[in-house]
mmCIF file of N, CA and C in Angstrom:
data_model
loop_
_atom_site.group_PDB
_atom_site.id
_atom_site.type_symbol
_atom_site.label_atom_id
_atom_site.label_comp_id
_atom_site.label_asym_id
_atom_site.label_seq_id
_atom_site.Cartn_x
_atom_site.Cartn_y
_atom_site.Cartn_z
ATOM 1 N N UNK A 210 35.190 7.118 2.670
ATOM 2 C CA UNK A 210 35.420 7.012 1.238
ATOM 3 C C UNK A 210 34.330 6.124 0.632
ATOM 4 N N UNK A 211 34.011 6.383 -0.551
ATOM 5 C CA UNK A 211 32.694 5.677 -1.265
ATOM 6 C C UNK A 211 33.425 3.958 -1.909
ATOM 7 N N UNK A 212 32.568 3.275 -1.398
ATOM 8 C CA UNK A 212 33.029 1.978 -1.738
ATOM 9 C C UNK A 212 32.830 1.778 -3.264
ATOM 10 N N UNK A 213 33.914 1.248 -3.817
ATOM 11 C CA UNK A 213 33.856 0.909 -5.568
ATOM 12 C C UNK A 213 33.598 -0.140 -6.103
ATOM 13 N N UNK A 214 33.367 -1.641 -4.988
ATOM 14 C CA UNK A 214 33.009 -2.223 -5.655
ATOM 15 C C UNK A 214 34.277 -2.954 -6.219
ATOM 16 N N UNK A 215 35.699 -2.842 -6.012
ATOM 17 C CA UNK A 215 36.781 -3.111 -7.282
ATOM 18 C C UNK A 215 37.605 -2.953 -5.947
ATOM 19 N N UNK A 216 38.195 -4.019 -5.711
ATOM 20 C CA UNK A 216 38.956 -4.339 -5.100
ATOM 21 C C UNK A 216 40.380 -3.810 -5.357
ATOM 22 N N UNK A 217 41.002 -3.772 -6.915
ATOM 23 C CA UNK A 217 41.846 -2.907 -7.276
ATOM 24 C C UNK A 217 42.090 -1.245 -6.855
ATOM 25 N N UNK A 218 40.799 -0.896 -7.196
ATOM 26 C CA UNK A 218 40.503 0.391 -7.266
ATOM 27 C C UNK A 218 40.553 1.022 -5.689
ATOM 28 N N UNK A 219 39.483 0.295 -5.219
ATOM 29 C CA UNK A 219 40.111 0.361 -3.501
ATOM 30 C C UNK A 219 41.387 0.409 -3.042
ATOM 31 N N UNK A 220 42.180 -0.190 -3.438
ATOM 32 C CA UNK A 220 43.881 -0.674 -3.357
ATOM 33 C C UNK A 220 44.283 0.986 -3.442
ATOM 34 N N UNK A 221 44.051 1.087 -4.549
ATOM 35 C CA UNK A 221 44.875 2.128 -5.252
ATOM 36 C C UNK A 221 44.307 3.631 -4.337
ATOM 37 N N UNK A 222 43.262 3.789 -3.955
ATOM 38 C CA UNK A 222 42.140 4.506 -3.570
ATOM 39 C C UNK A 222 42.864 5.056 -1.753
ATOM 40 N N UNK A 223 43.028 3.538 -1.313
ATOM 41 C CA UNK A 223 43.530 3.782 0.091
ATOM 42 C C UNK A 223 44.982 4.704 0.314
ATOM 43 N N UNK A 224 45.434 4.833 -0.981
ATOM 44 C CA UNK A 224 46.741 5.598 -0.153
ATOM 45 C C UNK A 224 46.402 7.309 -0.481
ATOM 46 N N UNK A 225 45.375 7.755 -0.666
ATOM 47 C CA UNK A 225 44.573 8.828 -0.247
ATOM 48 C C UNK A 225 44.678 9.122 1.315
ATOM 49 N N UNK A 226 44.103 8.274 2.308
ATOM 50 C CA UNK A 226 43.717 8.420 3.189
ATOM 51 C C UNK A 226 45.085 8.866 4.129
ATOM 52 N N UNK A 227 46.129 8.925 3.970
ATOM 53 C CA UNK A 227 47.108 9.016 5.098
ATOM 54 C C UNK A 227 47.289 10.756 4.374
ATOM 55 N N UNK A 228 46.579 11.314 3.671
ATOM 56 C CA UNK A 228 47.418 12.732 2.969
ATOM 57 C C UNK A 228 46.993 13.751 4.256
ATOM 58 N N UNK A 229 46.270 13.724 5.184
ATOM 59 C CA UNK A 229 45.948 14.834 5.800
ATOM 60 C C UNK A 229 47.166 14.433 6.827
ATOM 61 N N UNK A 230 47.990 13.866 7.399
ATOM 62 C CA UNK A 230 49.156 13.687 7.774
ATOM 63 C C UNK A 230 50.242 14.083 7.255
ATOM 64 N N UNK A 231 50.087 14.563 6.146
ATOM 65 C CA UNK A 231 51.808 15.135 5.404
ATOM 66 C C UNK A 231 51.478 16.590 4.876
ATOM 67 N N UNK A 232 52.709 16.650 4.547
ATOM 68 C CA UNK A 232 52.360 18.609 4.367
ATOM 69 C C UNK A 232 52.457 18.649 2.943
ATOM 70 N N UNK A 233 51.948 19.488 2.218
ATOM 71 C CA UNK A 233 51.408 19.544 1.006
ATOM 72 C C UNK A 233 52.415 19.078 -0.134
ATOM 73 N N UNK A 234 53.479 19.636 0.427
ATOM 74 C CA UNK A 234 54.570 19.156 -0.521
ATOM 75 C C UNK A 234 54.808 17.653 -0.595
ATOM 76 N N UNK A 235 54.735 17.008 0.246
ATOM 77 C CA UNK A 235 54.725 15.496 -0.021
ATOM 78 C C UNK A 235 53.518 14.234 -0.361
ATOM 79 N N UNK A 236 52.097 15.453 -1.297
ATOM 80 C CA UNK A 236 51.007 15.236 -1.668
ATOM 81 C C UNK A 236 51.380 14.406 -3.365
ATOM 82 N N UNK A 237 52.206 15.174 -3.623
ATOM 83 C CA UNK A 237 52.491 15.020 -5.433
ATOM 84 C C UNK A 237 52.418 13.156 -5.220
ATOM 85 N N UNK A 238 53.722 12.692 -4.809
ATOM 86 C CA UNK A 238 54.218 11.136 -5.060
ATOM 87 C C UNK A 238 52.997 10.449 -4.726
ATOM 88 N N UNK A 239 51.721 10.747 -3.297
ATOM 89 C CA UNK A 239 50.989 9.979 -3.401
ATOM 90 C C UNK A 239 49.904 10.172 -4.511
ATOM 91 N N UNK A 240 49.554 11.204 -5.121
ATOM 92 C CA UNK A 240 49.194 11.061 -5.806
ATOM 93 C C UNK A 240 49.332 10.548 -7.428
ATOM 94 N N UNK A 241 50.527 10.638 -7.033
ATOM 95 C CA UNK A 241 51.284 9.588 -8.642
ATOM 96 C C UNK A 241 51.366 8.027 -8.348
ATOM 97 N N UNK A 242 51.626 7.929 -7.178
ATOM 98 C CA UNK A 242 51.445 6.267 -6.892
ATOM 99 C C UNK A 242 49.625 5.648 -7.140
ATOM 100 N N UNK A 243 48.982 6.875 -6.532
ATOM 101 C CA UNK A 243 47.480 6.920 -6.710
ATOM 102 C C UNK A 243 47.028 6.571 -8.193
ATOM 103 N N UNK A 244 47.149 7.470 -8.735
ATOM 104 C CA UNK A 244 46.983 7.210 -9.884
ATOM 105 C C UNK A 244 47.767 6.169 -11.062
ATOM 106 N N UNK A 245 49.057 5.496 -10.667
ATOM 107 C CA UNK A 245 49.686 4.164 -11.389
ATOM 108 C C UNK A 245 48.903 3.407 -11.102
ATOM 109 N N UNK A 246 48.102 3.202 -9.429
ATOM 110 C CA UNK A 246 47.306 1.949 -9.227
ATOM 111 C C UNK A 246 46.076 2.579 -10.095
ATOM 112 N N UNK A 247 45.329 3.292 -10.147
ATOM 113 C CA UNK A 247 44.341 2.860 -11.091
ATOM 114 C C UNK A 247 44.125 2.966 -12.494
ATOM 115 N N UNK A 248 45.843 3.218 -12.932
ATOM 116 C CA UNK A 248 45.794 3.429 -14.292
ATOM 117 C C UNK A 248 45.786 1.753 -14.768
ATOM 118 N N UNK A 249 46.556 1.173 -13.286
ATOM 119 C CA UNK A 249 47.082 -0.493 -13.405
ATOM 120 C C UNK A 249 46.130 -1.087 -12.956
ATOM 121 N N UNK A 250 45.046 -0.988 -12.312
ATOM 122 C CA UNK A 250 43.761 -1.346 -12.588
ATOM 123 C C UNK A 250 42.710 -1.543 -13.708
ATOM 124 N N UNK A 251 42.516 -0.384 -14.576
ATOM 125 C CA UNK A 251 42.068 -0.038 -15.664
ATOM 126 C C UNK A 251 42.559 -0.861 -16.691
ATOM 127 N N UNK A 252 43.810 -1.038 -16.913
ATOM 128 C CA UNK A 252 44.733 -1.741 -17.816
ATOM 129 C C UNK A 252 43.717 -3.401 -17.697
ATOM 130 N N UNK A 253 44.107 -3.894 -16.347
ATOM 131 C CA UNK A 253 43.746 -5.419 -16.427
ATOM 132 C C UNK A 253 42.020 -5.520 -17.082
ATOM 133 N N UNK A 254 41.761 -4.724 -16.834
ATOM 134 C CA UNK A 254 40.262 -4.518 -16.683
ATOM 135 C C UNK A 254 39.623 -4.921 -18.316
ATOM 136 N N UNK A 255 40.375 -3.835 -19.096
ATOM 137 C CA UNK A 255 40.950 -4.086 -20.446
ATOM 138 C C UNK A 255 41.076 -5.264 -21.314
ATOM 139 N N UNK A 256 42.083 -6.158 -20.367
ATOM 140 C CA UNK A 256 42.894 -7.141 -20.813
ATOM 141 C C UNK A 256 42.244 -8.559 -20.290
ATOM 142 N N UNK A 257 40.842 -9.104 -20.446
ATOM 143 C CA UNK A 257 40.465 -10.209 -19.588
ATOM 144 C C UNK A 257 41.430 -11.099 -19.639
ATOM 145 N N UNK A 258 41.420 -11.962 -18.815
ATOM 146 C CA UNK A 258 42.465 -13.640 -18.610
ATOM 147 C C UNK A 258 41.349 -14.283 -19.553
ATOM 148 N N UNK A 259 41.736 -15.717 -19.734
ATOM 149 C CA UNK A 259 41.742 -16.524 -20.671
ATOM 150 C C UNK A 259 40.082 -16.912 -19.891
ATOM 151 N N UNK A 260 40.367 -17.035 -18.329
ATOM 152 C CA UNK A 260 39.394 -17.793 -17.694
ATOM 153 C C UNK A 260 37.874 -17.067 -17.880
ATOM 154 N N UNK A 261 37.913 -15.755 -18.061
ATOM 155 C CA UNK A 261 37.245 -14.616 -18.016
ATOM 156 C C UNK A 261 36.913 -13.798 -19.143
ATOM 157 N N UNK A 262 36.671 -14.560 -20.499
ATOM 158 C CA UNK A 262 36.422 -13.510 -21.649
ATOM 159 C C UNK A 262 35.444 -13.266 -22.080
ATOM 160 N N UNK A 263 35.039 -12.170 -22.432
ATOM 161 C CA UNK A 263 33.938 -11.580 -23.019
ATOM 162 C C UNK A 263 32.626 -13.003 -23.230
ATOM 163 N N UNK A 264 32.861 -13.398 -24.163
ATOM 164 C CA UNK A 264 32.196 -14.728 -24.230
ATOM 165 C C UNK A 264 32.045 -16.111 -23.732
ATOM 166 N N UNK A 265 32.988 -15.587 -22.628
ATOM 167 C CA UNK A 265 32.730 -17.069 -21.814
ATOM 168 C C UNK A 265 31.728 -16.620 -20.615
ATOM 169 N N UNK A 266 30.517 -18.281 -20.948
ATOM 170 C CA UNK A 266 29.324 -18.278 -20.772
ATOM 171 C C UNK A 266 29.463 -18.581 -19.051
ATOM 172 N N UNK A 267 30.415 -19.660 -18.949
ATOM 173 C CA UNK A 267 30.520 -19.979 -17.371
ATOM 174 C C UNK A 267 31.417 -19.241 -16.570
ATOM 175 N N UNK A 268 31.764 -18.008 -17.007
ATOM 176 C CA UNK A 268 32.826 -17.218 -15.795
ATOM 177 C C UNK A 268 33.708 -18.142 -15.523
ATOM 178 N N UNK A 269 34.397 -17.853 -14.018
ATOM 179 C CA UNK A 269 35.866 -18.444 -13.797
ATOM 180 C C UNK A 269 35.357 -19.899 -13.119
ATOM 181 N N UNK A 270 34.686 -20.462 -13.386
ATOM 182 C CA UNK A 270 34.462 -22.142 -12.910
ATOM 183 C C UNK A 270 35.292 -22.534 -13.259
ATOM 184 N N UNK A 271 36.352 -23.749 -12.714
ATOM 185 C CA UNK A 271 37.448 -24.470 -13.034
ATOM 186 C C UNK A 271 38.929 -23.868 -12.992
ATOM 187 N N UNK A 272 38.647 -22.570 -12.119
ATOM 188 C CA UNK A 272 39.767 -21.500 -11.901
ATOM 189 C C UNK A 272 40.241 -21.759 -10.639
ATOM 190 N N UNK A 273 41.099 -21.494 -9.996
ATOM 191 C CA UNK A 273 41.485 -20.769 -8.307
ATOM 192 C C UNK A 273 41.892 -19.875 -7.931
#
């Protein structure tokens, strides 16, 4: 699988990999779980934290 870079996206990405183990009919749910994680990826992505906004010059310094 092509690396993304997005640790989220990866998340969401990995439950692809078990589908050649199930029979077609039980393809749908992973692909709806598939796609909540990167719709719920996308979302945060969206939404910076306080530590992390557009205009902040020093990124997450003073974060954990």
């Amino acid at each position: 699988m092509t690396e993304t870079g997005e640790a989220r996206v990866a998340a969401a990405l990995a439950g692809l990999g078990g589908l050649g183990e199930l029979p077609v009919r039980e393809h749908v749910p992973v692909f709806e779980d598939v796609l909540g994680g990167l719709e719920a990826a996308l979302a945060s992505m969206d939404d910076p934290s306080p530590a992390q906004s557009p205009g902040d010059a020093g990124g997450a310094e003073g974060t954990r």
